[in-house]
C-alpha positions as protocol buffer text, in pm:
chain_id: "A"
residue {
  index: 1
  type: MET
  ca { x: -5252 y: 31766 z: 2937 }
}
residue {
  index: 2
  type: PRO
  ca { x: -5128 y: 32004 z: 2667 }
}
residue {
  index: 3
  type: SER
  ca { x: -4776 y: 31963 z: 2541 }
}
residue {
  index: 4
  type: LEU
  ca { x: -4509 y: 32175 z: 2704 }
}
residue {
  index: 5
  type: ALA
  ca { x: -4408 y: 32274 z: 2350 }
}
residue {
  index: 6
  type: ASP
  ca { x: -4730 y: 32475 z: 2332 }
}
residue {
  index: 7
  type: SER
  ca { x: -4599 y: 32704 z: 2608 }
}
residue {
  index: 8
  type: SER
  ca { x: -4396 y: 33016 z: 2557 }
}
residue {
  index: 9
  type: LEU
  ca { x: -4030 y: 33006 z: 2651 }
}
residue {
  index: 10
  type: ARG
  ca { x: -4103 y: 33237 z: 2945 }
}
residue {
  index: 11
  type: GLU
  ca { x: -4374 y: 32998 z: 3069 }
}
residue {
  index: 12
  type: LEU
  ca { x: -4138 y: 32700 z: 3038 }
}
residue {
  index: 13
  type: LEU
  ca { x: -3867 y: 32881 z: 3232 }
}
residue {
  index: 14
  type: GLU
  ca { x: -4116 y: 32978 z: 3503 }
}
residue {
  index: 15
  type: ARG
  ca { x: -4235 y: 32618 z: 3533 }
}
residue {
  index: 16
  type: VAL
  ca { x: -3880 y: 32489 z: 3564 }
}
residue {
  index: 17
  type: ALA
  ca { x: -3792 y: 32749 z: 3827 }
}
residue {
  index: 18
  type: ALA
  ca { x: -4115 y: 32706 z: 4027 }
}
residue {
  index: 19
  type: GLY
  ca { x: -3970 y: 32428 z: 4240 }
}
residue {
  index: 20
  type: GLY
  ca { x: -4278 y: 32211 z: 4228 }
}
residue {
  index: 21
  type: PRO
  ca { x: -4356 y: 31901 z: 4030 }
}
residue {
  index: 22
  type: GLY
  ca { x: -4306 y: 31978 z: 3667 }
}
residue {
  index: 23
  type: PRO
  ca { x: -4027 y: 32002 z: 3414 }
}
residue {
  index: 24
  type: SER
  ca { x: -3676 y: 31959 z: 3549 }
}
residue {
  index: 25
  type: GLY
  ca { x: -3343 y: 31822 z: 3428 }
}
residue {
  index: 26
  type: GLY
  ca { x: -3475 y: 31556 z: 3193 }
}
residue {
  index: 27
  type: ALA
  ca { x: -3718 y: 31788 z: 3019 }
}
residue {
  index: 28
  type: CYS
  ca { x: -3449 y: 32056 z: 2991 }
}
residue {
  index: 29
  type: ALA
  ca { x: -3210 y: 31807 z: 2830 }
}
residue {
  index: 30
  type: ALA
  ca { x: -3484 y: 31711 z: 2585 }
}
residue {
  index: 31
  type: TRP
  ca { x: -3551 y: 32077 z: 2502 }
}
residue {
  index: 32
  type: ALA
  ca { x: -3180 y: 32135 z: 2444 }
}
residue {
  index: 33
  type: CYS
  ca { x: -3190 y: 31841 z: 2203 }
}
residue {
  index: 34
  type: ALA
  ca { x: -3496 y: 31986 z: 2029 }
}
residue {
  index: 35
  type: LEU
  ca { x: -3326 y: 32325 z: 1995 }
}
residue {
  index: 36
  type: ALA
  ca { x: -3018 y: 32155 z: 1853 }
}
residue {
  index: 37
  type: ALA
  ca { x: -3233 y: 31973 z: 1597 }
}
residue {
  index: 38
  type: GLY
  ca { x: -3396 y: 32304 z: 1508 }
}
residue {
  index: 39
  type: LEU
  ca { x: -3054 y: 32452 z: 1435 }
}
residue {
  index: 40
  type: VAL
  ca { x: -2974 y: 32157 z: 1210 }
}
residue {
  index: 41
  type: GLU
  ca { x: -3301 y: 32217 z: 1025 }
}
residue {
  index: 42
  type: LEU
  ca { x: -3217 y: 32585 z: 990 }
}
residue {
  index: 43
  type: ALA
  ca { x: -2872 y: 32517 z: 847 }
}
residue {
  index: 44
  type: ALA
  ca { x: -3005 y: 32254 z: 608 }
}
residue {
  index: 45
  type: CYS
  ca { x: -3290 y: 32477 z: 495 }
}
residue {
  index: 46
  type: VAL
  ca { x: -3061 y: 32770 z: 419 }
}
residue {
  index: 47
  type: THR
  ca { x: -2820 y: 32539 z: 238 }
}
residue {
  index: 48
  type: LEU
  ca { x: -3106 y: 32424 z: 17 }
}
residue {
  index: 49
  type: ARG
  ca { x: -3158 y: 32785 z: -90 }
}
residue {
  index: 50
  type: HIS
  ca { x: -2793 y: 32834 z: -192 }
}
residue {
  index: 51
  type: PRO
  ca { x: -2737 y: 32749 z: -560 }
}
residue {
  index: 52
  type: GLU
  ca { x: -2365 y: 32690 z: -503 }
}
residue {
  index: 53
  type: CYS
  ca { x: -2455 y: 32397 z: -276 }
}
residue {
  index: 54
  type: GLY
  ca { x: -2643 y: 32211 z: -549 }
}
residue {
  index: 55
  type: GLU
  ca { x: -2442 y: 31891 z: -517 }
}
residue {
  index: 56
  type: VAL
  ca { x: -2545 y: 31844 z: -153 }
}
residue {
  index: 57
  type: HIS
  ca { x: -2913 y: 31931 z: -196 }
}
residue {
  index: 58
  type: PRO
  ca { x: -3051 y: 31575 z: -202 }
}
residue {
  index: 59
  type: ARG
  ca { x: -2872 y: 31485 z: 121 }
}
residue {
  index: 60
  type: MET
  ca { x: -2958 y: 31821 z: 277 }
}
residue {
  index: 61
  type: ARG
  ca { x: -3328 y: 31748 z: 221 }
}
residue {
  index: 62
  type: GLU
  ca { x: -3283 y: 31419 z: 406 }
}
residue {
  index: 63
  type: LEU
  ca { x: -3096 y: 31590 z: 690 }
}
residue {
  index: 64
  type: ARG
  ca { x: -3359 y: 31859 z: 722 }
}
residue {
  index: 65
  type: SER
  ca { x: -3638 y: 31602 z: 730 }
}
residue {
  index: 66
  type: ARG
  ca { x: -3466 y: 31380 z: 984 }
}
residue {
  index: 67
  type: ALA
  ca { x: -3380 y: 31679 z: 1203 }
}
residue {
  index: 68
  type: ARG
  ca { x: -3749 y: 31774 z: 1204 }
}
residue {
  index: 69
  type: GLU
  ca { x: -3845 y: 31422 z: 1313 }
}
residue {
  index: 70
  type: LEU
  ca { x: -3585 y: 31430 z: 1591 }
}
residue {
  index: 71
  type: ARG
  ca { x: -3699 y: 31776 z: 1702 }
}
residue {
  index: 72
  type: ASP
  ca { x: -4055 y: 31649 z: 1736 }
}
residue {
  index: 73
  type: ARG
  ca { x: -3935 y: 31337 z: 1917 }
}
residue {
  index: 74
  type: ALA
  ca { x: -3727 y: 31541 z: 2164 }
}
residue {
  index: 75
  type: SER
  ca { x: -4024 y: 31765 z: 2235 }
}
residue {
  index: 76
  type: GLU
  ca { x: -4239 y: 31460 z: 2307 }
}
residue {
  index: 77
  type: LEU
  ca { x: -3967 y: 31320 z: 2532 }
}
residue {
  index: 78
  type: ALA
  ca { x: -3977 y: 31639 z: 2740 }
}
residue {
  index: 79
  type: ASP
  ca { x: -4347 y: 31580 z: 2804 }
}
residue {
  index: 80
  type: ARG
  ca { x: -4287 y: 31213 z: 2881 }
}
residue {
  index: 81
  type: ASP
  ca { x: -4008 y: 31298 z: 3122 }
}
residue {
  index: 82
  type: VAL
  ca { x: -4238 y: 31521 z: 3326 }
}
residue {
  index: 83
  type: ALA
  ca { x: -4493 y: 31240 z: 3347 }
}
residue {
  index: 84
  type: VAL
  ca { x: -4253 y: 30963 z: 3444 }
}
residue {
  index: 85
  type: TYR
  ca { x: -4072 y: 31174 z: 3699 }
}
residue {
  index: 86
  type: ALA
  ca { x: -4406 y: 31273 z: 3852 }
}
residue {
  index: 87
  type: ALA
  ca { x: -4452 y: 30901 z: 3922 }
}
residue {
  index: 88
  type: VAL
  ca { x: -4115 y: 30898 z: 4101 }
}
residue {
  index: 89
  type: LEU
  ca { x: -4223 y: 31193 z: 4317 }
}
residue {
  index: 90
  type: ASP
  ca { x: -4556 y: 31026 z: 4393 }
}
residue {
  index: 91
  type: THR
  ca { x: -4375 y: 30707 z: 4497 }
}
residue {
  index: 92
  type: ARG
  ca { x: -4142 y: 30906 z: 4722 }
}
residue {
  index: 93
  type: ARG
  ca { x: -4437 y: 31081 z: 4889 }
}
residue {
  index: 94
  type: ALA
  ca { x: -4628 y: 30755 z: 4934 }
}
residue {
  index: 95
  type: ASP
  ca { x: -4318 y: 30596 z: 5090 }
}
residue {
  index: 96
  type: ASP
  ca { x: -4457 y: 30255 z: 5004 }
}
residue {
  index: 97
  type: GLY
  ca { x: -4140 y: 30107 z: 4860 }
}
residue {
  index: 98
  type: GLY
  ca { x: -4110 y: 30071 z: 4489 }
}
residue {
  index: 99
  type: LEU
  ca { x: -3884 y: 30374 z: 4451 }
}
residue {
  index: 100
  type: ASP
  ca { x: -3617 y: 30171 z: 4273 }
}
residue {
  index: 101
  type: ALA
  ca { x: -3876 y: 30047 z: 4023 }
}
residue {
  index: 102
  type: ALA
  ca { x: -4007 y: 30401 z: 3963 }
}
residue {
  index: 103
  type: LEU
  ca { x: -3653 y: 30533 z: 3912 }
}
residue {
  index: 104
  type: SER
  ca { x: -3576 y: 30247 z: 3677 }
}
residue {
  index: 105
  type: ALA
  ca { x: -3883 y: 30332 z: 3470 }
}
residue {
  index: 106
  type: ALA
  ca { x: -3783 y: 30700 z: 3478 }
}
residue {
  index: 107
  type: ALA
  ca { x: -3441 y: 30614 z: 3330 }
}
residue {
  index: 108
  type: ASP
  ca { x: -3590 y: 30513 z: 2996 }
}
residue {
  index: 109
  type: VAL
  ca { x: -3681 y: 30865 z: 2887 }
}
residue {
  index: 110
  type: PRO
  ca { x: -3340 y: 31025 z: 2944 }
}
residue {
  index: 111
  type: LEU
  ca { x: -3187 y: 30723 z: 2771 }
}
residue {
  index: 112
  type: GLU
  ca { x: -3401 y: 30804 z: 2467 }
}
residue {
  index: 113
  type: VAL
  ca { x: -3298 y: 31170 z: 2497 }
}
residue {
  index: 114
  type: ALA
  ca { x: -2930 y: 31071 z: 2499 }
}
residue {
  index: 115
  type: GLU
  ca { x: -2972 y: 30850 z: 2194 }
}
residue {
  index: 116
  type: THR
  ca { x: -3178 y: 31111 z: 2010 }
}
residue {
  index: 117
  type: ALA
  ca { x: -2923 y: 31380 z: 2093 }
}
residue {
  index: 118
  type: ALA
  ca { x: -2640 y: 31161 z: 1962 }
}
residue {
  index: 119
  type: GLU
  ca { x: -2817 y: 31137 z: 1628 }
}
residue {
  index: 120
  type: VAL
  ca { x: -2884 y: 31513 z: 1623 }
}
residue {
  index: 121
  type: ALA
  ca { x: -2515 y: 31580 z: 1694 }
}
residue {
  index: 122
  type: ALA
  ca { x: -2414 y: 31355 z: 1406 }
}
residue {
  index: 123
  type: LEU
  ca { x: -2653 y: 31537 z: 1171 }
}
residue {
  index: 124
  type: ALA
  ca { x: -2523 y: 31871 z: 1293 }
}
residue {
  index: 125
  type: GLY
  ca { x: -2167 y: 31763 z: 1228 }
}
residue {
  index: 126
  type: GLU
  ca { x: -2254 y: 31663 z: 874 }
}
residue {
  index: 127
  type: VAL
  ca { x: -2439 y: 31988 z: 807 }
}
residue {
  index: 128
  type: SER
  ca { x: -2151 y: 32191 z: 949 }
}
residue {
  index: 129
  type: ARG
  ca { x: -1909 y: 32018 z: 709 }
}
residue {
  index: 130
  type: THR
  ca { x: -2122 y: 32014 z: 394 }
}
residue {
  index: 131
  type: GLY
  ca { x: -2380 y: 32288 z: 436 }
}
residue {
  index: 132
  type: ALA
  ca { x: -2375 y: 32658 z: 359 }
}
residue {
  index: 133
  type: ASP
  ca { x: -2081 y: 32836 z: 521 }
}
residue {
  index: 134
  type: THR
  ca { x: -2311 y: 33112 z: 641 }
}
residue {
  index: 135
  type: LEU
  ca { x: -2484 y: 32868 z: 878 }
}
residue {
  index: 136
  type: ARG
  ca { x: -2182 y: 32666 z: 983 }
}
residue {
  index: 137
  type: GLY
  ca { x: -2180 y: 32834 z: 1324 }
}
residue {
  index: 138
  type: ASP
  ca { x: -2543 y: 32745 z: 1381 }
}
residue {
  index: 139
  type: ALA
  ca { x: -2476 y: 32381 z: 1294 }
}
residue {
  index: 140
  type: ILE
  ca { x: -2180 y: 32379 z: 1533 }
}
residue {
  index: 141
  type: VAL
  ca { x: -2392 y: 32526 z: 1811 }
}
residue {
  index: 142
  type: GLY
  ca { x: -2649 y: 32257 z: 1733 }
}
residue {
  index: 143
  type: ALA
  ca { x: -2382 y: 31989 z: 1768 }
}
residue {
  index: 144
  type: GLN
  ca { x: -2263 y: 32137 z: 2097 }
}
residue {
  index: 145
  type: LEU
  ca { x: -2616 y: 32163 z: 2236 }
}
residue {
  index: 146
  type: ALA
  ca { x: -2691 y: 31807 z: 2132 }
}
residue {
  index: 147
  type: ALA
  ca { x: -2371 y: 31683 z: 2295 }
}
residue {
  index: 148
  type: ALA
  ca { x: -2459 y: 31867 z: 2616 }
}
residue {
  index: 149
  type: ALA
  ca { x: -2810 y: 31722 z: 2606 }
}
residue {
  index: 150
  type: ALA
  ca { x: -2671 y: 31371 z: 2557 }
}
residue {
  index: 151
  type: ARG
  ca { x: -2420 y: 31406 z: 2843 }
}
residue {
  index: 152
  type: SER
  ca { x: -2685 y: 31551 z: 3073 }
}
residue {
  index: 153
  type: ALA
  ca { x: -2938 y: 31282 z: 2990 }
}
residue {
  index: 154
  type: ALA
  ca { x: -2675 y: 31009 z: 3036 }
}
residue {
  index: 155
  type: GLU
  ca { x: -2600 y: 31147 z: 3381 }
}
residue {
  index: 156
  type: LEU
  ca { x: -2970 y: 31129 z: 3470 }
}
residue {
  index: 157
  type: VAL
  ca { x: -2981 y: 30766 z: 3357 }
}
residue {
  index: 158
  type: THR
  ca { x: -2682 y: 30692 z: 3579 }
}
residue {
  index: 159
  type: ILE
  ca { x: -2840 y: 30870 z: 3877 }
}
residue {
  index: 160
  type: ASN
  ca { x: -3178 y: 30703 z: 3831 }
}
residue {
  index: 161
  type: LEU
  ca { x: -3020 y: 30359 z: 3805 }
}
residue {
  index: 162
  type: GLY
  ca { x: -2771 y: 30409 z: 4088 }
}
residue {
  index: 163
  type: ALA
  ca { x: -2937 y: 30128 z: 4282 }
}
residue {
  index: 164
  type: ALA
  ca { x: -2908 y: 29893 z: 3985 }
}
residue {
  index: 165
  type: PRO
  ca { x: -2539 y: 29855 z: 3907 }
}
residue {
  index: 166
  type: GLY
  ca { x: -2467 y: 29673 z: 3586 }
}
residue {
  index: 167
  type: ASP
  ca { x: -2786 y: 29791 z: 3416 }
}
residue {
  index: 168
  type: GLY
  ca { x: -2705 y: 29803 z: 3045 }
}
residue {
  index: 169
  type: ARG
  ca { x: -2897 y: 30127 z: 3001 }
}
residue {
  index: 170
  type: VAL
  ca { x: -2616 y: 30315 z: 3176 }
}
residue {
  index: 171
  type: ASP
  ca { x: -2366 y: 30187 z: 2919 }
}
residue {
  index: 172
  type: ARG
  ca { x: -2603 y: 30272 z: 2633 }
}
residue {
  index: 173
  type: ALA
  ca { x: -2653 y: 30625 z: 2764 }
}
residue {
  index: 174
  type: ARG
  ca { x: -2281 y: 30681 z: 2812 }
}
residue {
  index: 175
  type: ALA
  ca { x: -2211 y: 30545 z: 2463 }
}
residue {
  index: 176
  type: ALA
  ca { x: -2468 y: 30785 z: 2317 }
}
residue {
  index: 177
  type: ALA
  ca { x: -2304 y: 31076 z: 2502 }
}
residue {
  index: 178
  type: ALA
  ca { x: -1965 y: 30970 z: 2367 }
}
residue {
  index: 179
  type: ARG
  ca { x: -2102 y: 30953 z: 2012 }
}
residue {
  index: 180
  type: ALA
  ca { x: -2256 y: 31296 z: 2050 }
}
residue {
  index: 181
  type: SER
  ca { x: -1934 y: 31446 z: 2181 }
}
residue {
  index: 182
  type: ALA
  ca { x: -1735 y: 31289 z: 1898 }
}
residue {
  index: 183
  type: ALA
  ca { x: -1968 y: 31439 z: 1638 }
}
């Protein structure tokens, strides 16, 4: 199946709104994370073009590169979320038990989204403090989007694991959301 990232924004929005199996909350959280990482890349890239920011250029190259990696990872997580949640829907339709196991497996992707988003938020915070002033707002929006993605993904982990109290993944997801918000 082709990656959702190969779709236009209009197509993605139509697929989310269609009400059938397809992208939903987890994929949307991953896309928000990918957009946030894109804003970090933008701010770092523009900073690299500003001669007055010469002292931060080596670190800005690292930030731009890592943001690109995280953007790609978040995009892949959106695709994975659609696949794993399709398995949950199939299990529900089959009504053969095993729903708790399917939901547990489906919690792993939003956990990765939360942790990825926490890292993106940290990068965005650094770029907003040390990057070009002209892109500070974009970096801040990136941090806010990443924090929202992390909180949303953490909530999905909690919902998916509702039948498994004490699962350490809930604590990890919440910790990632807290780190993202603090950034």
